[in-house]
Amino acid sequence: MASAMFTAPCGVRSAEGADCQNYVGLRPNTGLKFNASVTVKTAMNARRLFAVRASEKRDESIKKLGMTDAECEAAVVAGNAPDAPPVPPKPASPAGTPVVSSLPLSRRPRRNRRTPAMRASFQETNLSPGNFVYPLFIHEGEEDTPIGAMPGCYRLGWRHGLIEEVGKARDVGVNSVVLFPKVPDALKTPTGDEAYNDNGLVPRAIRLLKDKYPDLVIYTDVALDPYSSDGHDGIVREDGVILNDETVHQLCKQAVSQARAGADVVSPSDMMDGRVGAIRAALDAEGFQHVSIMSYTAKYASSFYGPFREALDSNPRFGDKKTYQMNPANYREALVELRADEAEGADILLVKPGLPYLDVIRLLRDNSPLPIAAYQVSGEYSMIKAGGVLKMIDEERVMMESLMCLRRAGADIILTYFALQAARCLCGEKR
């Protein structure tokens, strides 16, 4: 689903003849000026009524002669058409350019790329702030705490910093957020019971946000890892096995608690089998038929999640998550997860991580009519930030290109920590 193209180019001046380089759109150049002057000659002394000359400025408008349409047409019929600027000379090639015959090509794709305006006209994929979902970390404290591995990201105080950050995002058109809590260690248990505490951190934050911004779209994370003393997405048996059905029981209670607080979309990221259908049934039974489910359909056991786990202090206490998250080597398996989620009632299908899995995003896009989401994860974000700090890449341009690539692959929405920065770029704000 392509959105309306925004026309701000992250500060790149396109009117000098250069592409605006951000693959988003174009902004009219206010620095380039033209001026048209009019020379009027009397009809008795000259064959031409008037001439129009192009000059370097356009501060003066062409003066009207007070002639009627019929008089203008009569002048043209009589051979007294007004002069227009001459055809510009053909630009010279540099010395030493070989003289060759034109290639016999009926199709020259470069013709449609000649100017910024033409490139914008034929742009197949567009990007807007409405495509972004802004992941926000929250904690019980009052101060915002910087996250070392994710420059520009913070654990936000849920009563103050969260409200301010959401306000900034809304100002530039980002009206969807997803919440991730940093839960006090004292509240973590092997069964993650704090996940469905109606007065827990996430439900309180949802109620506060809905009171302040009633039309805000709030996504929530449904998984036990922030609440588990073991750091896993599910309940861990003494032999290290992650219990599936028992975990799904807990997840259903968590999703209902979040819906009761006002969540618009619950997002099971746990990768337990059958959880989408169970959550749908639990929501419907409690009267929350209107609450959507965004399933983490293809969530891979990736090494790109490191900074996120630092942000929430949710690293597994032992082992890894390979028995429930997907193998990064697998492609067709995503179709198995897709068909299960569709059958169980998912409303949105998500791929995580994003950029390293563009092929999987396209696979889901080509095989499902449902909206597709992509999560540009913490490792992707931090690499771009680090490259920008080291001056190895242009951070803004790489940021925008990476987001455009996720859209081009088929993502309708993108969960990205760049949401605010990218939206400001799209809206033409200064950093």
XYZ file of C-alpha atoms in Angstrom:
431
model
C 0.000 0.000 0.000
C 1.825 3.062 -1.152
C 1.282 6.245 0.794
C 1.288 9.831 -0.366
C 4.728 11.030 -1.293
C 6.227 13.648 0.964
C 8.195 16.371 -0.733
C 10.909 17.300 1.706
C 14.381 16.093 0.805
C 16.284 16.079 4.113
C 17.873 19.397 3.307
C 19.258 18.387 -0.087
C 18.759 21.130 -2.661
C 17.254 19.570 -5.755
C 16.788 22.666 -7.906
C 20.467 22.915 -8.710
C 19.950 20.063 -11.100
C 20.969 17.316 -8.686
C 18.788 14.494 -7.492
C 17.523 15.093 -3.990
C 19.259 11.821 -3.109
C 16.850 10.564 -0.495
C 14.546 8.588 -2.787
C 11.518 10.195 -1.155
C 10.519 13.221 -3.172
C 11.436 16.694 -4.203
C 11.230 20.120 -2.668
C 10.779 23.200 -4.849
C 13.936 25.258 -4.909
C 13.472 28.779 -3.650
C 17.044 29.753 -4.477
C 16.816 29.564 -8.252
C 15.070 32.603 -9.773
C 13.970 33.640 -13.201
C 12.819 36.964 -14.536
C 10.818 37.611 -17.647
C 10.875 41.061 -19.218
C 8.609 42.290 -21.942
C 9.548 44.555 -24.816
C 6.566 46.166 -26.483
C 6.780 47.627 -29.949
C 4.111 49.622 -31.728
C 2.086 47.822 -34.347
C 2.852 50.488 -36.967
C 6.633 50.273 -36.670
C 7.222 46.575 -36.190
C 5.819 43.273 -37.343
C 5.969 41.767 -33.837
C 3.671 43.052 -31.135
C 5.953 42.104 -28.263
C 8.799 39.804 -27.289
C 9.427 37.726 -24.197
C 13.021 37.321 -23.077
C 14.252 34.928 -20.417
C 16.712 36.394 -17.958
C 18.274 35.269 -14.686
C 15.538 36.613 -12.446
C 11.787 36.456 -12.363
C 10.918 39.132 -9.850
C 8.996 41.112 -12.497
C 5.850 39.714 -14.049
C 5.062 39.994 -17.759
C 2.913 43.040 -18.276
C -0.428 42.563 -19.923
C -1.285 44.724 -22.962
C -5.008 44.885 -22.324
C -5.840 42.985 -25.518
C -8.873 40.750 -25.846
C -8.608 37.069 -26.755
C -9.844 37.912 -30.261
C -7.165 40.587 -30.692
C -4.430 38.218 -29.501
C -5.601 35.533 -31.910
C -5.828 38.044 -34.773
C -2.263 39.156 -34.123
C -1.045 35.560 -34.281
C -3.014 34.911 -37.505
C -1.457 38.057 -38.986
C 2.004 36.696 -38.238
C 2.570 38.876 -35.203
C 2.965 36.083 -32.611
C 4.962 37.113 -29.546
C 8.560 36.018 -29.334
C 9.504 33.293 -26.866
C 12.989 32.513 -25.579
C 15.167 30.792 -28.184
C 15.847 27.072 -28.090
C 18.844 26.624 -25.800
C 22.056 25.491 -27.474
C 23.051 21.850 -27.168
C 25.488 21.463 -24.262
C 29.042 20.811 -25.367
C 30.761 17.537 -24.540
C 34.223 17.623 -22.980
C 37.247 17.716 -25.236
C 38.282 14.281 -26.405
C 34.773 12.830 -26.406
C 34.602 10.345 -29.303
C 32.197 11.038 -32.139
C 29.969 7.999 -32.557
C 26.722 7.084 -34.229
C 23.708 6.755 -31.966
C 23.004 3.241 -30.794
C 19.875 1.801 -32.477
C 17.885 1.645 -29.231
C 14.099 1.884 -29.225
C 14.051 1.725 -25.432
C 16.249 3.969 -23.314
C 15.253 3.654 -19.615
C 17.376 6.702 -18.749
C 14.824 8.951 -20.446
C 12.518 8.587 -17.447
C 15.337 9.467 -15.028
C 16.453 12.716 -16.677
C 15.166 15.261 -14.174
C 14.159 15.293 -10.496
C 10.553 15.984 -11.481
C 10.450 13.001 -13.847
C 12.059 10.704 -11.296
C 9.435 11.770 -8.773
C 6.627 11.202 -11.281
C 7.636 7.597 -11.910
C 8.707 6.678 -8.372
C 7.158 3.307 -7.574
C 7.558 3.309 -3.800
C 6.828 6.169 -1.453
C 7.504 6.743 2.205
C 5.571 8.819 4.719
C 5.441 9.222 8.514
C 2.193 7.264 8.429
C 4.225 4.163 7.552
C 6.126 4.292 10.853
C 5.441 2.677 14.219
C 7.719 4.184 16.876
C 9.137 1.693 19.421
C 9.496 3.324 22.842
C 11.195 1.962 25.950
C 9.581 2.909 29.259
C 10.504 2.480 32.912
C 9.183 3.372 36.335
C 11.611 6.247 36.928
C 10.908 9.923 36.363
C 14.064 10.689 34.390
C 14.884 9.569 30.862
C 17.884 7.224 30.877
C 20.118 7.057 27.770
C 20.666 3.613 26.245
C 24.377 3.312 25.573
C 24.151 0.874 22.662
C 21.389 2.860 20.941
C 22.444 6.521 20.556
C 19.431 8.823 20.638
C 17.196 6.266 22.395
C 16.158 6.374 26.056
C 14.281 4.514 28.691
C 11.540 7.086 29.063
C 9.839 7.955 32.318
C 6.291 6.787 31.674
C 4.612 9.852 33.197
C 6.723 12.580 31.609
C 9.303 11.575 29.004
C 6.917 9.187 27.260
C 4.245 11.864 26.867
C 6.777 14.367 25.535
C 8.292 11.922 23.032
C 4.898 10.879 21.697
C 3.979 14.550 21.335
C 7.104 15.170 19.252
C 6.294 12.205 17.032
C 2.711 13.312 16.474
C 3.917 16.772 15.477
C 5.575 15.237 12.398
C 2.849 12.743 11.519
C 3.877 9.611 13.458
C 0.749 8.539 15.315
C 1.558 4.903 16.100
C 3.796 3.650 18.910
C 4.728 0.298 20.405
C 5.685 0.055 24.078
C 8.472 -2.024 25.623
C 8.820 -2.001 29.432
C 11.912 -2.201 31.617
C 10.453 -4.163 34.514
C 12.047 -4.010 37.988
C 13.951 -7.207 38.769
C 11.952 -7.652 41.975
C 8.797 -8.158 39.895
C 10.261 -10.806 37.595
C 9.259 -14.428 38.219
C 9.694 -17.758 36.388
C 6.080 -17.579 35.172
C 6.063 -13.842 34.359
C 2.862 -13.072 36.259
C 3.557 -9.323 36.197
C 2.799 -9.428 32.464
C -0.948 -9.429 33.159
C -1.047 -7.079 36.151
C -3.775 -4.575 35.223
C -1.892 -1.920 37.181
C 1.489 -2.814 35.732
C 3.782 -0.436 33.889
C 2.398 -1.056 30.391
C -1.330 -0.818 31.273
C -0.699 2.385 33.229
C 1.245 3.879 30.319
C -1.515 2.922 27.877
C -4.191 4.570 29.998
C -2.097 7.719 30.363
C -1.413 7.938 26.622
C -5.047 7.370 25.704
C -6.109 10.063 28.150
C -3.673 12.542 26.598
C -3.919 11.432 22.937
C -7.194 9.519 22.371
C -6.528 8.924 18.668
C -3.011 7.549 19.179
C -2.611 3.991 17.842
C -0.950 1.923 20.564
C 0.720 -1.396 19.798
C 1.861 -3.600 22.652
C 4.363 -6.439 22.937
C 2.955 -9.788 24.070
C 5.769 -11.968 25.448
C 7.111 -12.978 28.834
C 10.794 -12.079 28.474
C 10.604 -8.606 30.100
C 8.787 -10.184 33.070
C 10.660 -13.478 33.310
C 13.438 -14.083 35.822
C 14.894 -16.423 33.185
C 14.815 -13.850 30.361
C 13.000 -16.157 27.966
C 9.783 -15.494 26.058
C 8.098 -18.433 27.766
C 8.029 -20.494 30.937
C 11.212 -22.553 31.321
C 11.065 -26.132 32.615
C 13.851 -27.319 34.905
C 15.564 -29.120 32.004
C 15.656 -25.885 29.969
C 12.707 -26.660 27.704
C 10.412 -23.714 26.934
C 6.839 -24.793 27.688
C 4.544 -23.915 24.799
C 0.934 -24.348 25.867
C 1.456 -23.123 29.423
C 3.159 -20.021 28.045
C 0.251 -19.396 25.648
C -2.093 -19.439 28.650
C -0.088 -16.601 30.221
C 0.094 -14.681 26.973
C -3.684 -14.704 26.618
C -4.054 -13.087 30.029
C -1.383 -10.533 29.110
C -3.117 -9.598 25.842
C -6.502 -9.209 27.544
C -4.949 -6.985 30.226
C -3.397 -4.761 27.571
C -6.663 -4.577 25.612
C -8.545 -3.684 28.777
C -6.156 -0.751 29.293
C -6.878 0.546 25.774
C -4.338 -1.092 23.435
C -5.335 -0.964 19.775
C -3.048 -3.750 18.532
C -1.533 -6.572 20.588
C 1.623 -8.063 19.119
C 2.679 -11.564 20.186
C 6.437 -11.719 19.649
C 7.006 -14.936 21.598
C 6.867 -17.405 18.659
C 4.926 -20.043 20.603
C 2.832 -22.367 18.446
C -0.900 -21.606 18.399
C -0.714 -18.369 20.325
C -2.477 -16.198 17.722
C -5.628 -18.322 17.721
C -5.658 -18.582 21.504
C -5.211 -14.820 21.937
C -7.943 -14.107 19.382
C -10.349 -16.351 21.267
C -9.416 -14.787 24.616
C -9.887 -11.243 23.305
C -13.223 -12.068 21.722
C -14.459 -13.773 24.883
C -13.751 -10.588 26.856
C -15.507 -8.316 24.356
C -12.379 -7.041 22.580
C -13.321 -8.087 19.062
C -12.125 -4.675 17.848
C -8.553 -5.167 19.065
C -6.167 -6.243 16.287
C -3.385 -8.809 16.433
C -0.035 -8.140 14.788
C 1.737 -11.463 14.821
C 5.503 -11.739 14.731
C 5.086 -14.272 11.937
C 8.726 -14.675 10.910
C 10.870 -13.749 13.896
C 14.362 -15.078 13.476
C 16.874 -16.108 16.136
C 19.032 -13.187 15.086
C 22.230 -11.615 16.381
C 20.835 -8.164 15.536
C 18.840 -7.921 18.801
C 21.728 -7.197 21.179
C 21.137 -3.466 21.854
C 17.407 -4.095 22.487
C 18.156 -6.632 25.199
C 20.476 -4.142 26.849
C 17.685 -1.566 26.769
C 15.288 -3.861 28.624
C 17.879 -5.840 30.593
C 16.180 -8.962 29.239
C 18.996 -11.223 28.072
C 18.295 -14.927 28.622
C 19.824 -16.122 31.869
C 20.995 -19.240 30.050
C 20.884 -20.774 26.592
C 19.398 -19.084 23.540
C 16.025 -18.743 21.801
C 16.637 -21.092 18.891
C 13.991 -23.641 19.913
C 11.191 -21.146 19.309
C 12.564 -18.396 17.036
C 13.277 -19.248 13.392
C 16.581 -20.351 11.921
C 18.128 -17.470 9.899
C 18.994 -20.017 7.196
C 15.324 -20.826 6.531
C 13.082 -19.189 3.935
C 10.230 -21.568 3.100
C 9.492 -22.081 6.781
C 8.118 -18.535 6.872
C 5.230 -19.757 4.720
C 4.345 -22.342 7.380
C 4.144 -19.590 9.993
C 2.219 -17.324 7.592
C -0.465 -19.917 6.907
C -0.859 -20.698 10.591
C -1.202 -17.026 11.560
C -3.696 -16.313 8.790
C -5.805 -19.313 9.789
C -5.726 -18.322 13.465
C -6.934 -14.764 12.841
C -3.881 -12.499 12.657
C -4.595 -9.029 11.245
C -0.997 -8.004 10.463
C 2.047 -10.186 9.714
C 5.500 -9.040 10.852
C 9.039 -9.949 9.799
C 11.911 -9.374 12.233
C 14.687 -8.293 11.626
C 14.054 -6.100 8.612
C 16.847 -5.243 6.181
C 18.700 -8.609 6.308
C 15.374 -10.355 5.568
C 14.010 -8.392 2.600
C 13.461 -11.664 0.749
C 11.178 -12.896 3.523
C 9.220 -9.637 3.533
C 8.645 -10.058 -0.199
C 7.699 -13.719 0.325
C 4.976 -12.765 2.791
C 3.838 -9.858 0.626
C 3.429 -12.138 -2.407
C 1.577 -14.839 -0.478
C -0.823 -12.930 1.756
C -3.389 -10.155 1.290
C -2.842 -9.054 4.894
C -0.787 -5.961 5.798
C 2.906 -6.723 6.210
C 5.059 -5.126 8.902
C 8.839 -5.050 9.109
C 10.852 -4.418 12.270
C 14.073 -2.500 11.682
C 15.677 -3.808 14.837
C 18.112 -2.304 17.315
C 21.207 -3.774 15.672
C 20.277 -2.277 12.308
C 19.655 1.090 13.953
C 22.885 1.068 15.957
C 25.047 0.120 12.975
C 23.750 3.053 10.961
C 24.241 5.372 13.927
C 27.799 4.123 14.501
C 28.681 4.460 10.828
C 27.358 8.016 10.865
C 29.358 8.966 13.950
C 32.521 7.572 12.371
C 31.787 9.485 9.123
C 31.914 6.212 7.205
C 28.422 6.819 5.782
C 25.941 9.663 5.470
C 23.620 8.705 8.335
C 20.535 10.500 7.061
C 20.736 9.196 3.533
C 21.461 5.627 4.625
C 18.596 5.834 7.123
C 16.147 6.954 4.443
C 17.406 4.445 1.896
C 17.081 1.572 4.348
C 13.498 2.532 5.171
C 12.633 2.884 1.499
C 14.080 -0.573 0.831
C 11.813 -2.081 3.488
C 8.830 -0.422 1.825
C 9.944 -1.542 -1.626
C 10.236 -5.142 -0.437
C 6.571 -5.025 0.561
C 6.268 -3.656 4.094
C 3.161 -1.538 4.700
C 4.375 -0.390 8.102
C 7.849 -0.256 9.619
C 8.700 -0.461 13.297
C 11.810 1.702 13.505
C 13.742 3.626 16.128
C 14.361 6.168 13.353
C 10.654 7.038 13.237
C 10.972 10.524 14.714
C 14.220 11.409 12.925
C 12.991 10.093 9.577
C 9.616 11.820 9.884
C 11.344 15.121 10.605
C 13.455 14.578 7.522
C 10.386 13.859 5.424
C 8.707 16.989 6.745
C 11.755 19.134 6.004
C 12.607 19.991 9.608
C 16.123 20.881 10.655
C 17.812 18.428 12.959
